[in-house]
Amino acid sequence: MLNDREFLRYSRQLLLEDIGPEGQARLKRSTVLIVGLGGLGSPVSLYLAAAGVGNMILADDDQLHLTNLQRQILFRTADIKRPKAELARERLRALNPEVNYRIEQRRLTADNLEELVKRSELVLDCCDNMATRHAVNAACIEHRVPLVSGSAVSFSGQLLVLTPPFEQGCYACLYPEPEEPIRNCQTSGVLGPMVGAIGSLQALEAIKMLAGSLSALDGKLQLFDGKKHAWTTLQLRKDPACAVCGGQHENSC
Ligand SMILES: [Zn+2]
């Protein structure tokens, strides 16, 4: 299943009991969708490509701006004004040419998300707006695809893992209102290592799950205060009235 070059490339993670040749072969067979190639999507895509996730769909409809470079470590100054998805494919291919990269440069909506989510084993929500987050959540719930969602604004980071059958609820149970929050990176700022830390942890959970382990974070919301360096874990509760996941398990309790 793995060739000699791959055994060498991935040798340090092949040593791990939870990965091994079988887990590595699973990673190679996997398809992931990464929604957003910014501060979170940069470390997420770099680590997943480096780890040998075999098929990556890279979705972003934006071009690179000067203000992105303070935290979006996939990109370089000379890349300004070029499409991020194209740039990401170039960078990641240079890092690991064994991976298949597909790019999506249109804005993801409920309609076009369906096809992308259906062909993925796992989705990483690295986007920067509530409308896309809700559309990604709804598509994952509908097609029963695990979702690893991250966000970071100012010194506050969030990490959420949801896996089928989504008994702990979904993103819409937590945030029923799809309105944009007042605080975002543009209004409140963010430090590069904040998105770097959350994105790295998204990649960690994704690699473990794709290799065949369960996520210890399933159904839990992790909150990180980067100023105090403190973590808080909240158990997600399913809202029986949730428009997205509420009706699915009505006979189970
Ligand atoms: Zn829900």
GROMACS .gro file of C-alpha atoms and ligand atoms in nm:
model
  254
    1MET     CA    1   0.000   0.000   0.000
    2LEU     CA    2   0.283   0.243   0.089
    3ASN     CA    3   0.596   0.266  -0.124
    4ASP     CA    4   0.951   0.285   0.015
    5ARG     CA    5   0.965   0.663  -0.018
    6GLU     CA    6   0.641   0.698   0.178
    7PHE     CA    7   0.768   0.466   0.452
    8LEU     CA    8   1.065   0.697   0.491
    9ARG     CA    9   0.870   1.024   0.460
   10TYR     CA   10   0.618   0.923   0.725
   11SER     CA   11   0.858   0.717   0.940
   12ARG     CA   12   0.824   0.933   1.252
   13GLN     CA   13   0.447   0.902   1.265
   14LEU     CA   14   0.451   0.537   1.149
   15LEU     CA   15   0.626   0.465   1.479
   16LEU     CA   16   0.316   0.572   1.667
   17GLU     CA   17   0.092   0.287   1.779
   18ASP     CA   18  -0.219   0.483   1.681
   19ILE     CA   19  -0.095   0.537   1.326
   20GLY     CA   20   0.134   0.255   1.205
   21PRO     CA   21   0.120   0.134   0.841
   22GLU     CA   22  -0.254   0.069   0.864
   23GLY     CA   23  -0.336   0.418   0.989
   24GLN     CA   24  -0.103   0.568   0.731
   25ALA     CA   25  -0.280   0.376   0.453
   26ARG     CA   26  -0.610   0.511   0.585
   27LEU     CA   27  -0.473   0.864   0.572
   28LYS     CA   28  -0.362   0.804   0.214
   29ARG     CA   29  -0.709   0.683   0.111
   30SER     CA   30  -0.884   0.976   0.283
   31THR     CA   31  -1.038   1.286   0.132
   32VAL     CA   32  -1.072   1.602   0.341
   33LEU     CA   33  -1.242   1.930   0.264
   34ILE     CA   34  -1.072   2.240   0.408
   35VAL     CA   35  -1.309   2.536   0.407
   36GLY     CA   36  -1.103   2.856   0.418
   37LEU     CA   37  -0.728   2.895   0.360
   38GLY     CA   38  -0.650   3.176   0.604
   39GLY     CA   39  -0.496   3.178   0.950
   40LEU     CA   40  -0.654   2.845   1.048
   41GLY     CA   41  -0.645   2.684   0.704
   42SER     CA   42  -0.272   2.753   0.672
   43PRO     CA   43  -0.152   2.523   0.954
   44VAL     CA   44  -0.438   2.279   0.892
   45SER     CA   45  -0.347   2.229   0.524
   46LEU     CA   46   0.029   2.225   0.589
   47TYR     CA   47   0.004   1.958   0.859
   48LEU     CA   48  -0.247   1.742   0.673
   49ALA     CA   49  -0.043   1.752   0.352
   50ALA     CA   50   0.277   1.678   0.545
   51ALA     CA   51   0.107   1.386   0.722
   52GLY     CA   52   0.005   1.228   0.392
   53VAL     CA   53  -0.372   1.277   0.382
   54GLY     CA   54  -0.412   1.150   0.027
   55ASN     CA   55  -0.679   1.378  -0.118
   56MET     CA   56  -0.734   1.738  -0.017
   57ILE     CA   57  -1.003   1.975  -0.141
   58LEU     CA   58  -0.884   2.333  -0.080
   59ALA     CA   59  -1.167   2.586  -0.080
   60ASP     CA   60  -1.122   2.963  -0.072
   61ASP     CA   61  -1.263   3.229  -0.303
   62ASP     CA   62  -1.033   3.512  -0.195
   63GLN     CA   63  -0.705   3.661  -0.308
   64LEU     CA   64  -0.409   3.721  -0.081
   65HIS     CA   65  -0.391   4.065   0.083
   66LEU     CA   66  -0.100   4.232   0.261
   67THR     CA   67  -0.293   4.222   0.592
   68ASN     CA   68  -0.316   3.839   0.569
   69LEU     CA   69   0.058   3.779   0.591
   70GLN     CA   70   0.084   3.852   0.964
   71ARG     CA   71  -0.084   3.515   1.038
   72GLN     CA   72  -0.144   3.315   0.719
   73ILE     CA   73   0.179   3.118   0.710
   74LEU     CA   74   0.110   2.939   0.381
   75PHE     CA   75   0.181   3.257   0.185
   76ARG     CA   76   0.464   3.494   0.091
   77THR     CA   77   0.485   3.869   0.019
   78ALA     CA   78   0.535   3.808  -0.353
   79ASP     CA   79   0.199   3.622  -0.359
   80ILE     CA   80  -0.017   3.932  -0.295
   81LYS     CA   81  -0.324   3.959  -0.522
   82ARG     CA   82  -0.300   3.596  -0.632
   83PRO     CA   83  -0.584   3.350  -0.549
   84LYS     CA   84  -0.523   3.174  -0.219
   85ALA     CA   85  -0.650   2.836  -0.335
   86GLU     CA   86  -0.406   2.830  -0.626
   87LEU     CA   87  -0.119   2.945  -0.403
   88ALA     CA   88  -0.205   2.682  -0.143
   89ARG     CA   89  -0.196   2.407  -0.404
   90GLU     CA   90   0.149   2.526  -0.521
   91ARG     CA   91   0.292   2.541  -0.167
   92LEU     CA   92   0.144   2.212  -0.055
   93ARG     CA   93   0.252   2.032  -0.371
   94ALA     CA   94   0.608   2.151  -0.307
   95LEU     CA   95   0.580   2.016   0.049
   96ASN     CA   96   0.425   1.681  -0.045
   97PRO     CA   97   0.378   1.586  -0.411
   98GLU     CA   98   0.230   1.246  -0.312
   99VAL     CA   99  -0.103   1.413  -0.226
  100ASN     CA  100  -0.385   1.492  -0.474
  101TYR     CA  101  -0.499   1.852  -0.445
  102ARG     CA  102  -0.826   1.987  -0.582
  103ILE     CA  103  -0.906   2.355  -0.553
  104GLU     CA  104  -1.243   2.528  -0.521
  105GLN     CA  105  -1.229   2.900  -0.584
  106ARG     CA  106  -1.601   2.976  -0.561
  107ARG     CA  107  -1.779   3.085  -0.246
  108LEU     CA  108  -1.927   2.780  -0.079
  109THR     CA  109  -2.303   2.779  -0.038
  110ALA     CA  110  -2.553   2.513   0.069
  111ASP     CA  111  -2.590   2.410  -0.296
  112ASN     CA  112  -2.229   2.356  -0.396
  113LEU     CA  113  -2.119   2.229  -0.052
  114GLU     CA  114  -2.326   1.914  -0.082
  115GLU     CA  115  -2.110   1.751  -0.350
  116LEU     CA  116  -1.784   1.842  -0.172
  117VAL     CA  117  -1.897   1.722   0.171
  118LYS     CA  118  -2.038   1.397   0.034
  119ARG     CA  119  -1.703   1.294  -0.114
  120SER     CA  120  -1.508   1.378   0.207
  121GLU     CA  121  -1.429   1.158   0.508
  122LEU     CA  122  -1.389   1.468   0.724
  123VAL     CA  123  -1.445   1.843   0.694
  124LEU     CA  124  -1.231   2.116   0.851
  125ASP     CA  125  -1.413   2.441   0.904
  126CYS     CA  126  -1.145   2.711   0.890
  127CYS     CA  127  -1.365   2.988   0.755
  128ASP     CA  128  -1.424   3.342   0.878
  129ASN     CA  129  -1.799   3.394   0.856
  130MET     CA  130  -2.113   3.256   1.022
  131ALA     CA  131  -2.309   3.196   0.702
  132THR     CA  132  -2.046   2.953   0.571
  133ARG     CA  133  -2.002   2.792   0.915
  134HIS     CA  134  -2.374   2.718   0.934
  135ALA     CA  135  -2.386   2.587   0.576
  136VAL     CA  136  -2.085   2.358   0.644
  137ASN     CA  137  -2.241   2.234   0.970
  138ALA     CA  138  -2.576   2.158   0.800
  139ALA     CA  139  -2.408   1.971   0.512
  140CYS     CA  140  -2.198   1.761   0.755
  141ILE     CA  141  -2.504   1.673   0.965
  142GLU     CA  142  -2.709   1.582   0.658
  143HIS     CA  143  -2.440   1.361   0.504
  144ARG     CA  144  -2.308   1.229   0.837
  145VAL     CA  145  -1.952   1.352   0.785
  146PRO     CA  146  -1.732   1.440   1.088
  147LEU     CA  147  -1.662   1.810   1.134
  148VAL     CA  148  -1.366   1.978   1.307
  149SER     CA  149  -1.443   2.345   1.350
  150GLY     CA  150  -1.204   2.616   1.468
  151SER     CA  151  -1.210   2.990   1.522
  152ALA     CA  152  -0.995   3.257   1.684
  153VAL     CA  153  -1.052   3.627   1.745
  154SER     CA  154  -0.841   3.853   1.963
  155PHE     CA  155  -0.711   3.620   2.240
  156SER     CA  156  -1.012   3.382   2.227
  157GLY     CA  157  -0.990   3.052   2.047
  158GLN     CA  158  -1.253   2.782   1.995
  159LEU     CA  159  -1.232   2.422   1.889
  160LEU     CA  160  -1.532   2.197   1.828
  161VAL     CA  161  -1.541   1.835   1.707
  162LEU     CA  162  -1.866   1.676   1.592
  163THR     CA  163  -1.897   1.316   1.475
  164PRO     CA  164  -2.195   1.109   1.358
  165PRO     CA  165  -2.450   1.030   1.490
  166PHE     CA  166  -2.415   1.380   1.642
  167GLU     CA  167  -2.583   1.284   1.970
  168GLN     CA  168  -2.435   1.588   2.143
  169GLY     CA  169  -2.591   1.822   1.890
  170CYS     CA  170  -2.432   2.047   1.632
  171TYR     CA  171  -2.297   2.395   1.565
  172ALA     CA  172  -2.650   2.531   1.520
  173CYS     CA  173  -2.748   2.401   1.868
  174LEU     CA  174  -2.464   2.613   2.006
  175TYR     CA  175  -2.517   2.919   1.787
  176PRO     CA  176  -2.879   2.916   1.665
  177GLU     CA  177  -2.859   3.270   1.529
  178PRO     CA  178  -2.667   3.287   1.202
  179GLU     CA  179  -2.588   3.659   1.245
  180GLU     CA  180  -2.226   3.767   1.230
  181PRO     CA  181  -2.073   3.839   1.574
  182ILE     CA  182  -1.962   4.198   1.636
  183ARG     CA  183  -1.611   4.083   1.718
  184ASN     CA  184  -1.407   3.947   1.428
  185CYS     CA  185  -1.045   3.963   1.310
  186GLN     CA  186  -1.111   4.289   1.128
  187THR     CA  187  -1.268   4.468   1.424
  188SER     CA  188  -1.087   4.306   1.719
  189GLY     CA  189  -0.760   4.184   1.571
  190VAL     CA  190  -0.587   3.852   1.627
  191LEU     CA  191  -0.233   3.729   1.687
  192GLY     CA  192  -0.082   3.481   1.443
  193PRO     CA  193  -0.003   3.215   1.706
  194MET     CA  194  -0.370   3.215   1.817
  195VAL     CA  195  -0.493   3.090   1.478
  196GLY     CA  196  -0.176   2.880   1.456
  197ALA     CA  197  -0.253   2.701   1.784
  198ILE     CA  198  -0.619   2.637   1.707
  199GLY     CA  199  -0.544   2.530   1.348
  200SER     CA  200  -0.271   2.292   1.467
  201LEU     CA  201  -0.515   2.130   1.710
  202GLN     CA  202  -0.774   2.095   1.433
  203ALA     CA  203  -0.509   1.912   1.229
  204LEU     CA  204  -0.420   1.691   1.527
  205GLU     CA  205  -0.781   1.579   1.577
  206ALA     CA  206  -0.829   1.528   1.202
  207ILE     CA  207  -0.517   1.308   1.165
  208LYS     CA  208  -0.615   1.093   1.464
  209MET     CA  209  -0.970   1.046   1.339
  210LEU     CA  210  -0.871   0.976   0.978
  211ALA     CA  211  -0.616   0.718   1.096
  212GLY     CA  212  -0.892   0.534   1.281
  213SER     CA  213  -0.901   0.670   1.637
  214LEU     CA  214  -1.192   0.838   1.809
  215SER     CA  215  -1.161   1.204   1.901
  216ALA     CA  216  -1.156   1.266   2.276
  217LEU     CA  217  -1.318   1.601   2.200
  218ASP     CA  218  -1.633   1.470   2.033
  219GLY     CA  219  -1.932   1.682   2.132
  220LYS     CA  220  -1.719   1.915   2.342
  221LEU     CA  221  -1.643   2.281   2.292
  222GLN     CA  222  -1.288   2.378   2.386
  223LEU     CA  223  -1.235   2.745   2.468
  224PHE     CA  224  -0.883   2.884   2.482
  225ASP     CA  225  -0.797   3.213   2.650
  226GLY     CA  226  -0.461   3.306   2.498
  227LYS     CA  227  -0.401   3.591   2.740
  228LYS     CA  228  -0.435   3.383   3.058
  229HIS     CA  229  -0.330   3.067   2.878
  230ALA     CA  230  -0.633   2.884   3.013
  231TRP     CA  231  -0.852   2.613   2.859
  232THR     CA  232  -1.220   2.559   2.937
  233THR     CA  233  -1.413   2.254   2.820
  234LEU     CA  234  -1.788   2.273   2.775
  235GLN     CA  235  -2.009   1.975   2.701
  236LEU     CA  236  -2.233   2.044   2.403
  237ARG     CA  237  -2.604   1.980   2.458
  238LYS     CA  238  -2.835   1.886   2.177
  239ASP     CA  239  -3.122   2.127   2.132
  240PRO     CA  240  -3.429   1.912   2.054
  241ALA     CA  241  -3.572   2.207   1.863
  242CYS     CA  242  -3.258   2.256   1.650
  243ALA     CA  243  -3.357   2.310   1.288
  244VAL     CA  244  -3.046   2.125   1.166
  245CYS     CA  245  -3.004   1.817   1.389
  246GLY     CA  246  -3.311   1.829   1.616
  247GLY     CA  247  -3.531   1.578   1.438
  248GLN     CA  248  -3.275   1.307   1.377
  249HIS     CA  249  -3.272   1.119   1.705
  250GLU     CA  250  -3.617   1.187   1.841
  251ASN     CA  251  -3.678   0.817   1.911
  252SER     CA  252  -3.346   0.752   2.081
  253CYS     CA  253  -3.413   0.908   2.421
  254ZN      ZN  254  -2.820   2.105   1.620
   0.00000   0.00000   0.00000
